[in-house]
Amino acid sequence: MEVPVYYCIGNHDLVKGKYGEELFESIYGPVYYSFDAGNTHYIVTPMWGGDYRPGYTKEDVYHWLKNDLAQIPEGKPIVVFNHDYWTSGDRHVFSAGKGMDIDLDAHNLKAWVYGHVHINHITRHGNALAICTSTLARGGIDHATSAFRKIGMDSKGNISSELRYAYIDKSIVIASAQNEQAPVTKDGKLQVSVNTYSTVTQTAKVTYAVYMEDKAVTPQRSMTRQTDFNWTDAVKLPAECEGRTVTLKATATFKNGETARAESFFTYTSTPVEVKTGDNWTNLGGNPQHVAVTKDTLNLPIRLAWVKNMGSNVYMTSPIVVDGKVFAATMDENIQGKSSVTAMDATDGSLCWKYSTRSSVKNTIVSAQGLIFAQDIWGYLYAIDAKSGKLAWEQKLDVAVVPGLEDGLAANETTVFAGARKGLVALDARTGREIWKNSSWSQREGTTCTLSLSPDEDVLIGSVQWGAMYANDARTGKLLWAKSEDGIRFRSSSPSMHDGAMYFLSESSLFVLSEKTGEVLAVKKLPFSVEATSSPLVTRREIIFGTAGEGIVALDRKTLDIKWKYRTGKAMIYTSPYTNGEMAQVESTPVLSGDMVIVGASDGTFYAVNRKNGSLMWRHKTGSPILTTVAVSGKTFFGTDFSGNIYCFKAE
């Protein structure tokens, strides 16, 4: 590419030899060095330890760094690179022992760039940013999206960030016009939502027009950008289009001059779909046990009633439904103040309120006592009034800022369970009063698991990725048992809890454990990876779940033999750890309504398949990865995609 490339040594680059970095030096050069580019001084520092002992010491690096900084003009911006991150406080102090400290903030530190924890994560520490990006190929420790980061610096050292998602080539889908049907607003305007993305370049503009019998009935219209994926507009069609088949044609123009086109035909009606919700859906899978079985029976046909965008991306934060409103939360991988919790009127998608959070909300939100609860990756727990959108109370949880709090919440009628590891707490939902705090198990790498509560509300299951599964007494916080053998320590799946047994996925196996004791009741080794966040759906005759690369799979509940498989499309972005290529990933939890199983997939499609044989019943393409679980209320279900869209589907 004819641009300079600089390398940082990581813990696994310290290998067997005369000294740990010998091989690295022979290929890439020195392990600590500095250089200037523009008006900024860049410093590369090494790992202190790894698979083998290095030949350098902290004291060696201290003396070198002190001499290096002495040559830099006062006030010149500096950026430090290291495979790891050395601090979680507000000051960046390099310390090699007593009397050997260097205050990097005093040298105008602007950023610390690292990658050790394999996540997409930005935090601000004082005046400097700490920036981490997951590995591009083959994922990472948790389920961070495969991505690379473009970091810009101006002449004063001010930093801009853009996370680019890998492996997408000029994709475009008209998300609002599928299955020969498209939604309209209350005033009869056609809703147009287009998801488009290309890894190598940004989208410059998106235009569209509507045709009837090859004649344009609207002029070419420009759409409004909502997120890095999504563009929207609404247009009133002529009366002559009523009840007729029309075609919507959209064109995305990218900044490098390339284009992508999509078209979809549908029967136009100016009358909106009538939506009426039923019971509340307050947790992942509808309840803190994550059972994901509805009492309402959804039947075909299924129509898209409305689609609205929240203005930022949605990671694994599944929607919930409370008292006629649908709630969802967004993330902001570039620390631009875009993350929020959003409430929309379930009948038409109109905005009720939006509450801005300090940082990204990346996992399950819940509801209890008329409040909506969300926790962000910096460890803040928000309790927001569901009606008004005003903050009722908040807590700064006792968790490390790095690697970031990605765990999901659970709540029953009176208590919200939040945080993780020694920061795991049970709080009174109405007041925020602490009921108990865990002191038995500690933090390691991040996890995208959601807390699970047993049906009798006695046992709370938590997790540490690369650590163990932990069961706490849900009433006292006391550790009941821990399990790490047989590959359970790598688990990402949140257990679904059923009558004393808990079902979850880990590595390449389905596990059934006693919730009270941790005893393994059953285990099914599978010929493929299930390193996905999907919680198993347990029906009378099947156990149905998403996989890392084989789409949706059902096992016979009695024999645990594979009953059927439905292979979804190729993932648009890869999130299951250490995967890429032609993987059909499903991170979401299947939801059962009658004999219909509804699930979203990483190929950007909502699916409904038959519980008995896995045959396709319905699908809706969005053109943006779906990492979340749908919420069902009455004859309606709601889903979100990575672009920030909320979809409302009405069934018969």
XYZ file of C-alpha atoms in Angstrom:
652
model
C 0.000 0.000 0.000
C 3.108 2.207 0.017
C 2.453 3.675 3.457
C 4.580 3.301 6.611
C 3.631 0.356 8.834
C 4.635 0.147 12.495
C 4.338 -2.913 14.726
C 3.594 -3.406 18.442
C 4.664 -6.534 20.281
C 1.919 -8.447 22.110
C 1.947 -11.049 24.853
C 1.789 -13.960 22.406
C 4.637 -12.468 20.342
C 6.980 -13.202 23.237
C 8.039 -16.703 22.218
C 10.749 -19.246 22.909
C 14.288 -18.108 22.030
C 17.325 -16.518 23.652
C 14.833 -13.958 24.950
C 11.110 -13.549 24.362
C 11.269 -10.824 21.695
C 14.121 -12.346 19.646
C 11.898 -13.653 16.834
C 9.796 -10.470 16.751
C 12.917 -8.315 16.407
C 14.232 -10.466 13.564
C 11.025 -9.874 11.560
C 9.660 -6.477 12.602
C 12.470 -4.605 14.344
C 12.666 -3.027 17.798
C 9.934 -3.452 20.383
C 10.073 0.106 21.729
C 10.716 3.144 19.575
C 9.200 6.493 18.578
C 8.582 8.564 15.458
C 6.991 11.829 14.368
C 4.166 12.259 11.870
C 2.652 15.670 11.247
C 2.596 17.649 14.466
C 2.384 14.584 16.734
C 4.987 12.414 18.452
C 4.139 8.682 18.483
C 5.623 6.278 21.038
C 5.501 2.479 20.838
C 6.033 0.652 24.140
C 6.283 -3.123 24.713
C 4.395 -5.702 26.751
C 5.920 -6.405 30.174
C 5.183 -10.082 29.978
C 3.652 -12.810 27.896
C 4.194 -16.400 26.884
C 7.969 -16.079 27.492
C 10.109 -13.655 29.484
C 11.337 -10.606 27.522
C 14.932 -9.434 27.482
C 14.016 -5.893 28.605
C 12.725 -4.633 31.943
C 10.389 -1.847 32.983
C 13.444 0.050 34.198
C 15.008 -0.178 30.713
C 11.882 1.252 29.132
C 11.634 3.945 31.811
C 15.113 5.312 31.082
C 14.528 5.169 27.322
C 11.115 6.856 27.596
C 12.461 9.584 29.877
C 15.229 10.379 27.380
C 12.807 10.260 24.448
C 10.359 12.714 26.026
C 13.205 15.074 26.943
C 13.755 15.669 23.215
C 10.100 16.601 22.540
C 9.121 20.303 22.515
C 6.787 21.279 25.349
C 3.134 21.056 24.362
C 3.658 18.806 21.338
C 0.883 16.165 21.268
C 1.939 12.592 21.967
C 0.201 9.274 21.334
C 1.302 6.031 22.997
C 0.789 2.548 21.561
C 0.937 -0.601 23.659
C -0.672 -4.002 23.261
C -2.161 -3.579 26.747
C -3.581 -0.709 28.798
C -1.821 0.224 32.029
C -4.345 2.227 33.982
C -8.037 2.558 34.764
C -7.707 5.859 36.615
C -7.774 9.427 35.350
C -3.998 9.817 35.071
C -1.553 8.067 32.761
C 1.539 7.486 34.838
C 4.274 5.149 33.648
C 5.866 3.550 36.705
C 8.875 1.253 36.784
C 9.215 1.196 40.529
C 10.036 3.511 43.406
C 11.134 6.924 42.179
C 10.737 5.970 38.512
C 7.464 7.588 37.444
C 6.619 9.516 34.280
C 3.412 11.536 34.136
C 2.434 11.186 30.484
C -0.481 13.605 30.899
C 2.033 16.331 31.727
C 3.576 15.683 28.295
C 0.281 16.411 26.477
C -0.812 12.806 26.013
C -3.756 12.691 23.588
C -4.397 8.975 23.255
C -3.355 5.518 24.389
C -4.061 2.939 21.666
C -4.206 -0.745 22.634
C -5.870 -4.045 21.697
C -5.232 -6.675 24.365
C -8.837 -7.165 25.474
C -10.203 -7.678 21.942
C -13.104 -5.206 22.147
C -14.258 -2.015 20.457
C -14.017 0.446 23.316
C -13.150 4.113 23.880
C -12.855 5.725 27.300
C -11.736 9.204 28.336
C -9.190 9.418 31.144
C -8.475 13.035 31.977
C -7.522 14.756 28.733
C -6.544 11.565 26.928
C -8.548 8.877 25.155
C -7.934 5.167 25.633
C -8.814 3.454 22.346
C -9.191 -0.277 21.766
C -10.281 -2.068 18.606
C -11.054 -5.734 18.141
C -8.933 -7.832 15.830
C -10.018 -7.577 12.213
C -9.834 -11.211 11.157
C -11.278 -14.070 13.202
C -12.951 -12.035 15.900
C -11.735 -11.898 19.472
C -12.241 -12.912 23.071
C -15.785 -11.549 23.298
C -18.313 -10.769 20.577
C -16.965 -7.426 19.421
C -17.723 -6.842 15.764
C -14.857 -7.552 13.354
C -13.679 -4.063 12.528
C -10.786 -1.668 12.071
C -10.567 1.891 13.294
C -9.617 4.990 11.375
C -8.158 7.542 13.803
C -7.575 11.104 12.643
C -5.546 13.842 14.334
C -5.563 17.538 13.499
C -2.636 19.921 13.898
C -3.450 20.412 17.597
C -3.664 16.700 18.313
C -7.457 16.571 18.559
C -8.623 13.043 17.755
C -11.466 11.772 15.606
C -12.480 8.132 15.356
C -14.390 6.087 12.815
C -14.969 2.368 13.313
C -15.236 0.545 9.977
C -16.899 -2.871 9.852
C -15.084 -5.476 7.795
C -16.049 -7.638 4.803
C -19.023 -5.644 3.419
C -18.882 -4.777 -0.290
C -21.388 -2.158 -1.542
C -24.380 -3.652 0.260
C -27.797 -2.036 -0.162
C -31.277 -3.221 0.904
C -34.587 -1.365 1.022
C -35.433 -2.368 4.583
C -38.931 -0.882 4.569
C -40.209 -2.532 1.390
C -40.190 -6.313 1.587
C -42.658 -9.137 0.889
C -44.652 -6.989 -1.550
C -45.626 -4.601 1.246
C -44.390 -1.274 2.689
C -45.546 0.762 5.717
C -47.071 4.224 5.696
C -47.285 6.914 8.352
C -50.494 8.129 10.015
C -50.810 10.829 7.359
C -50.413 8.311 4.536
C -46.787 8.926 3.620
C -44.717 5.991 2.394
C -41.908 5.151 4.843
C -38.593 4.618 3.065
C -35.677 3.120 4.994
C -32.513 2.003 3.184
C -29.569 0.217 4.777
C -26.344 0.512 2.800
C -22.672 0.063 3.669
C -19.279 -0.577 2.127
C -16.192 -1.355 4.167
C -13.673 0.556 2.079
C -15.503 3.874 1.860
C -18.345 5.915 3.327
C -21.727 6.363 1.692
C -21.941 9.865 0.178
C -25.646 9.959 -0.654
C -28.727 7.805 -1.216
C -31.513 8.700 -3.653
C -34.717 6.952 -4.675
C -37.841 7.257 -6.793
C -41.141 5.369 -6.995
C -42.407 3.971 -10.309
C -45.714 2.593 -11.525
C -45.679 0.707 -14.825
C -42.191 2.112 -15.532
C -43.425 5.664 -15.077
C -41.960 7.728 -12.235
C -44.665 8.897 -9.823
C -42.170 10.769 -7.637
C -39.068 12.749 -8.588
C -35.651 11.485 -7.522
C -35.497 12.250 -3.808
C -32.482 12.499 -1.528
C -32.582 10.583 1.733
C -31.360 11.679 5.176
C -28.476 9.850 6.852
C -29.377 8.471 10.274
C -26.363 6.237 11.032
C -23.383 4.740 9.223
C -25.813 2.150 7.756
C -29.203 3.813 7.574
C -30.891 6.487 5.428
C -34.577 7.477 5.644
C -37.319 9.537 4.017
C -41.131 9.674 3.733
C -43.110 10.608 0.631
C -46.781 11.012 -0.276
C -47.693 9.023 -3.381
C -50.371 10.154 -5.845
C -53.920 8.866 -5.295
C -53.674 6.885 -8.533
C -51.196 4.551 -6.821
C -53.736 3.352 -4.243
C -54.117 -0.429 -4.448
C -51.652 -0.650 -7.333
C -48.282 -2.335 -7.603
C -45.433 0.173 -7.483
C -41.652 -0.219 -7.515
C -39.207 1.661 -5.324
C -35.702 2.022 -6.781
C -32.839 3.239 -4.588
C -29.240 4.143 -5.441
C -26.351 4.543 -3.000
C -23.358 6.557 -4.168
C -20.145 5.988 -2.250
C -17.341 8.488 -1.719
C -14.971 6.544 -3.977
C -17.421 6.930 -6.875
C -18.856 3.412 -6.776
C -22.611 2.837 -6.646
C -25.048 0.182 -5.463
C -28.680 -0.207 -6.471
C -31.727 -1.971 -5.078
C -35.385 -2.139 -5.985
C -38.490 -3.601 -4.414
C -42.111 -3.777 -5.559
C -45.190 -3.706 -3.352
C -48.890 -2.972 -3.308
C -49.344 0.581 -2.091
C -52.025 1.510 0.426
C -52.288 4.853 2.193
C -53.899 3.228 5.253
C -51.439 2.386 8.060
C -51.428 -1.007 9.753
C -53.314 -0.920 13.034
C -51.145 -1.956 15.979
C -52.296 -2.947 19.450
C -49.937 -4.379 22.062
C -50.712 -6.933 24.754
C -48.689 -8.077 27.762
C -45.411 -6.441 28.754
C -42.097 -7.949 27.635
C -39.648 -6.815 30.306
C -36.447 -8.885 29.929
C -34.466 -10.797 27.341
C -36.855 -13.545 26.201
C -39.722 -11.810 27.982
C -38.699 -12.631 31.559
C -35.540 -12.958 33.713
C -35.517 -16.723 33.061
C -35.208 -16.024 29.282
C -37.869 -18.604 28.464
C -38.800 -16.818 25.177
C -42.203 -18.495 24.783
C -45.249 -16.287 24.218
C -48.834 -17.025 25.167
C -49.965 -15.146 22.044
C -50.122 -17.142 18.817
C -48.831 -15.261 15.794
C -50.096 -16.351 12.398
C -49.269 -15.460 8.822
C -49.442 -13.087 7.096
C -46.961 -10.821 8.862
C -46.840 -7.164 7.835
C -44.359 -4.416 8.639
C -46.410 -1.766 10.442
C -43.638 0.816 10.845
C -39.870 1.276 11.000
C -37.985 4.088 12.727
C -34.304 4.787 13.288
C -32.845 5.823 16.657
C -29.798 7.672 15.307
C -27.076 5.275 16.460
C -26.179 1.596 16.157
C -27.764 -1.203 18.178
C -25.499 -3.982 19.427
C -27.024 -6.753 21.599
C -29.616 -4.564 23.319
C -32.884 -6.343 22.585
C -36.087 -4.277 22.662
C -38.602 -4.510 25.497
C -42.294 -3.532 25.567
C -43.975 -1.854 28.524
C -47.455 -0.281 28.661
C -47.798 0.430 24.966
C -44.254 1.677 24.425
C -41.253 -0.080 22.908
C -37.827 0.647 24.387
C -34.357 0.085 22.976
C -30.843 1.374 23.580
C -27.942 2.284 21.328
C -24.171 2.330 21.357
C -21.540 4.804 20.191
C -18.213 3.231 19.238
C -16.645 6.639 18.502
C -17.504 8.517 21.727
C -19.573 11.160 19.931
C -22.404 11.391 22.468
C -24.877 9.339 20.419
C -25.694 6.506 22.837
C -29.125 6.606 24.455
C -32.209 4.808 25.713
C -35.173 5.524 23.440
C -38.922 5.118 23.951
C -41.336 4.953 21.009
C -45.101 4.681 20.824
C -45.701 1.049 19.885
C -48.654 1.909 17.663
C -46.840 4.131 15.157
C -43.179 4.482 16.171
C -43.462 8.147 17.135
C -40.769 9.266 19.566
C -41.926 9.482 23.180
C -38.557 10.375 24.692
C -34.813 9.823 24.403
C -32.415 9.715 27.365
C -28.717 10.185 26.567
C -26.278 7.901 28.379
C -22.624 8.617 29.085
C -21.435 5.780 26.888
C -22.625 2.767 24.908
C -25.370 0.474 26.143
C -24.419 -2.875 24.625
C -26.682 -5.459 26.219
C -30.047 -6.288 27.738
C -32.200 -3.524 29.213
C -35.070 -4.407 31.577
C -38.131 -2.925 33.254
C -39.652 -3.050 36.742
C -41.675 -0.725 38.960
C -42.499 1.581 36.058
C -38.806 2.190 35.345
C -36.500 1.282 32.471
C -33.019 0.095 33.475
C -29.883 0.231 31.331
C -26.192 0.004 32.153
C -23.452 1.452 29.976
C -19.972 0.143 29.310
C -18.406 2.603 31.758
C -20.400 1.085 34.616
C -23.258 3.541 35.077
C -26.693 2.086 35.817
C -29.657 4.280 34.836
C -33.206 4.014 36.185
C -35.459 6.006 33.848
C -39.155 6.691 34.317
C -40.936 4.771 31.544
C -43.612 7.438 31.085
C -41.650 10.676 31.248
C -38.113 9.651 30.286
C -36.730 11.446 33.348
C -33.973 9.909 35.436
C -35.354 8.431 38.655
C -31.951 7.415 40.032
C -28.535 6.200 38.912
C -25.611 4.263 40.347
C -21.920 4.124 39.444
C -21.254 0.406 39.719
C -18.005 -0.867 41.185
C -16.626 -2.376 37.985
C -13.438 -1.792 36.002
C -13.778 0.606 33.084
C -11.539 -1.671 31.013
C -12.423 -4.073 29.437
C -15.907 -2.535 29.632
C -19.233 -3.613 31.116
C -21.057 -5.485 28.357
C -23.153 -7.790 30.538
C -26.942 -7.672 30.326
C -29.374 -6.906 33.148
C -32.103 -9.032 34.711
C -35.035 -7.851 36.812
C -38.042 -9.316 38.580
C -40.967 -7.249 39.869
C -39.018 -5.610 42.716
C -35.279 -6.091 42.125
C -32.816 -5.234 39.376
C -29.611 -7.278 39.095
C -26.760 -5.296 37.547
C -23.011 -5.073 37.158
C -20.633 -8.018 37.004
C -17.968 -9.853 39.021
C -17.304 -8.091 42.345
C -19.394 -5.232 41.021
C -22.449 -7.490 40.711
C -25.287 -6.099 42.836
C -28.953 -6.530 43.630
C -30.759 -3.214 43.972
C -34.243 -2.226 45.007
C -35.804 -1.321 41.671
C -37.817 1.639 42.958
C -35.143 3.372 45.065
C -31.767 2.006 43.962
C -31.003 0.850 47.516
C -28.330 -1.861 47.563
C -29.654 -5.209 48.789
C -26.397 -7.113 48.375
C -23.065 -6.964 46.567
C -21.029 -9.907 45.323
C -17.602 -10.447 46.915
C -16.866 -13.973 45.721
C -15.705 -13.767 42.115
C -13.614 -11.239 40.244
C -13.406 -9.526 36.896
C -11.440 -10.712 33.894
C -12.186 -10.212 30.219
C -15.589 -8.899 29.215
C -18.619 -11.024 28.488
C -21.752 -10.478 26.442
C -23.845 -12.727 28.678
C -27.044 -11.549 30.314
C -27.756 -12.387 33.948
C -30.311 -15.202 34.403
C -32.717 -15.698 37.298
C -34.232 -19.049 38.266
C -38.047 -19.519 38.162
C -38.239 -19.540 41.973
C -36.026 -16.405 41.985
C -33.533 -18.055 44.339
C -30.532 -18.398 41.993
C -28.830 -15.751 39.855
C -26.392 -16.918 37.160
C -23.507 -14.677 36.093
C -20.377 -15.194 34.063
C -16.807 -14.211 33.334
C -15.565 -14.944 29.832
C -12.370 -17.026 30.063
C -13.271 -17.481 33.730
C -16.292 -19.461 34.886
C -20.040 -19.615 35.283
C -21.137 -18.504 38.750
C -24.351 -19.094 40.706
C -25.216 -16.609 43.450
C -28.020 -16.757 45.961
C -30.357 -14.173 44.467
C -31.583 -13.086 47.912
C -28.222 -12.746 49.715
C -25.548 -12.659 47.000
C -23.702 -15.637 48.499
C -21.770 -17.763 45.989
C -23.486 -21.135 45.590
C -21.222 -22.778 43.016
C -18.823 -22.107 40.134
C -18.221 -24.141 36.983
C -15.340 -23.791 34.513
C -14.488 -27.291 33.267
C -15.523 -28.874 29.943
C -15.204 -25.602 28.060
C -17.726 -23.716 30.179
C -15.146 -21.017 30.954
C -15.416 -19.756 27.359
C -19.192 -19.476 27.450
C -21.070 -16.568 25.869
C -24.617 -17.948 25.968
C -27.008 -16.761 28.680
C -28.808 -19.707 30.332
C -32.528 -20.191 29.904
C -33.973 -21.501 33.159
C -36.634 -24.220 33.333
C -37.919 -26.047 36.444
C -34.601 -26.565 38.201
C -32.522 -26.995 35.048
C -30.581 -24.416 33.049
C -29.779 -24.729 29.344
C -26.876 -22.957 27.673
C -24.287 -23.225 24.898
C -20.529 -23.350 25.279
C -17.793 -23.880 22.665
C -19.283 -26.800 20.706
C -21.720 -28.250 23.244
C -25.169 -27.828 24.699
C -25.175 -28.111 28.490
C -27.989 -28.805 30.933
C -27.046 -28.082 34.562
C -28.800 -28.118 37.888
C -29.354 -24.491 38.854
C -29.047 -25.318 42.576
C -25.831 -27.356 42.541
C -24.153 -26.894 39.151
C -24.306 -30.648 38.532
C -24.134 -31.515 34.841
C -27.431 -33.203 34.008
C -26.755 -33.594 30.286
C -24.256 -32.506 27.673
C -24.461 -32.802 23.903
C -21.254 -32.463 21.902
C -22.012 -30.903 18.515
C -20.057 -31.108 15.230
C -19.945 -27.306 14.948
C -19.269 -24.227 17.072
C -21.998 -22.761 19.252
C -19.810 -19.935 20.532
C -22.777 -17.570 20.179
C -24.764 -15.476 22.641
C -28.018 -17.248 21.771
C -29.977 -18.644 24.729
C -31.587 -22.010 23.944
C -35.332 -22.008 23.354
C -36.747 -25.046 25.142
C -40.082 -26.319 23.819
C -41.984 -29.495 24.682
C -40.104 -31.504 22.052
C -37.165 -29.361 20.899
C -34.196 -27.298 22.065
C -33.629 -24.576 19.458
C -30.694 -22.162 19.328
C -28.423 -20.033 17.176
C -24.895 -21.091 16.273
C -21.572 -19.507 15.313
C -21.738 -20.703 11.732
C -24.590 -23.115 10.997
C -27.602 -20.852 11.409
C -30.448 -22.192 13.569
C -30.375 -25.725 14.966
C -32.993 -27.818 16.782
C -32.227 -30.837 18.951
C -34.758 -33.442 19.999
C -35.337 -32.582 23.649
C -35.501 -36.218 24.732
C -32.579 -37.731 22.779
C -30.537 -34.544 22.108
C -30.076 -35.704 18.514
C -30.108 -33.032 15.812
C -33.712 -32.771 14.620
C -33.328 -30.067 11.970
C -31.082 -27.230 10.842
C -31.972 -24.014 9.056
C -28.930 -22.359 7.567
C -29.238 -18.597 7.432
C -27.157 -16.450 5.076
C -23.543 -15.390 5.421
C -22.931 -12.989 8.299
C -22.520 -9.362 7.262
C -20.128 -8.768 10.140
C -18.538 -11.416 12.332
C -19.129 -11.336 16.072
C -18.773 -14.913 17.319
C -15.154 -15.173 18.511
C -12.574 -16.414 16.017
C -14.849 -16.698 12.999
C -14.996 -15.264 9.498
C -15.557 -16.514 5.955
C -18.888 -18.089 5.004
C -20.241 -18.346 8.531
C -24.007 -18.286 9.072
C -24.064 -16.664 12.504
C -27.078 -16.291 14.773
C -26.393 -14.465 18.040
C -30.032 -13.852 19.003
C -32.363 -16.040 21.038
C -35.217 -17.771 19.153
C -38.721 -16.826 20.348
C -41.639 -19.272 20.124
C -45.232 -18.340 19.290
C -47.436 -21.345 18.617
C -45.390 -23.387 16.158
C -43.607 -20.304 14.778
C -39.994 -19.643 15.832
C -38.893 -16.031 15.231
C -35.220 -15.132 15.164
C -32.898 -12.483 13.754
C -29.595 -13.370 12.075
C -26.248 -11.741 11.354
C -27.044 -11.868 7.631
C -29.451 -8.985 8.228
C -32.714 -10.946 8.102
C -35.607 -11.708 10.444
C -36.818 -15.304 10.033
C -39.874 -17.280 11.080
C -39.389 -21.048 10.842
C -41.581 -23.975 11.780
C -40.808 -25.421 15.202
C -41.422 -28.996 14.071
C -39.255 -29.242 10.959
C -37.378 -25.942 10.520
C -39.110 -25.050 7.265
C -39.162 -21.374 6.340
C -42.476 -19.630 7.001
C -41.515 -15.955 6.490
C -38.545 -13.632 6.338
C -37.809 -9.924 6.138
C -34.454 -8.609 4.900
C -33.070 -5.478 6.545
C -29.578 -5.190 5.044
C -28.020 -4.709 8.495
C -26.852 -7.385 10.965
C -29.340 -8.424 13.654
C -27.729 -9.319 16.984
C -30.833 -8.884 19.143
C -33.867 -10.920 20.201
C -37.398 -9.899 19.218
C -40.012 -8.815 21.762
C -43.592 -10.071 21.396
C -46.689 -8.298 22.711
C -50.172 -9.286 21.585
C -50.241 -9.945 17.849
C -47.192 -7.694 17.378
C -43.476 -8.239 17.618
C -40.603 -5.767 17.592
C -37.034 -6.199 16.404
C -33.939 -4.040 16.038
C -30.994 -4.190 13.673
C -27.409 -2.929 13.844
C -28.293 0.160 11.786
C -30.378 1.507 14.670
C -33.767 0.635 13.186
C -36.725 -0.526 15.279
C -39.208 -2.636 13.288
C -42.817 -3.235 14.291
C -44.386 -6.339 12.696
C -48.109 -7.145 12.893
C -49.252 -10.748 12.577
C -52.721 -12.213 12.229
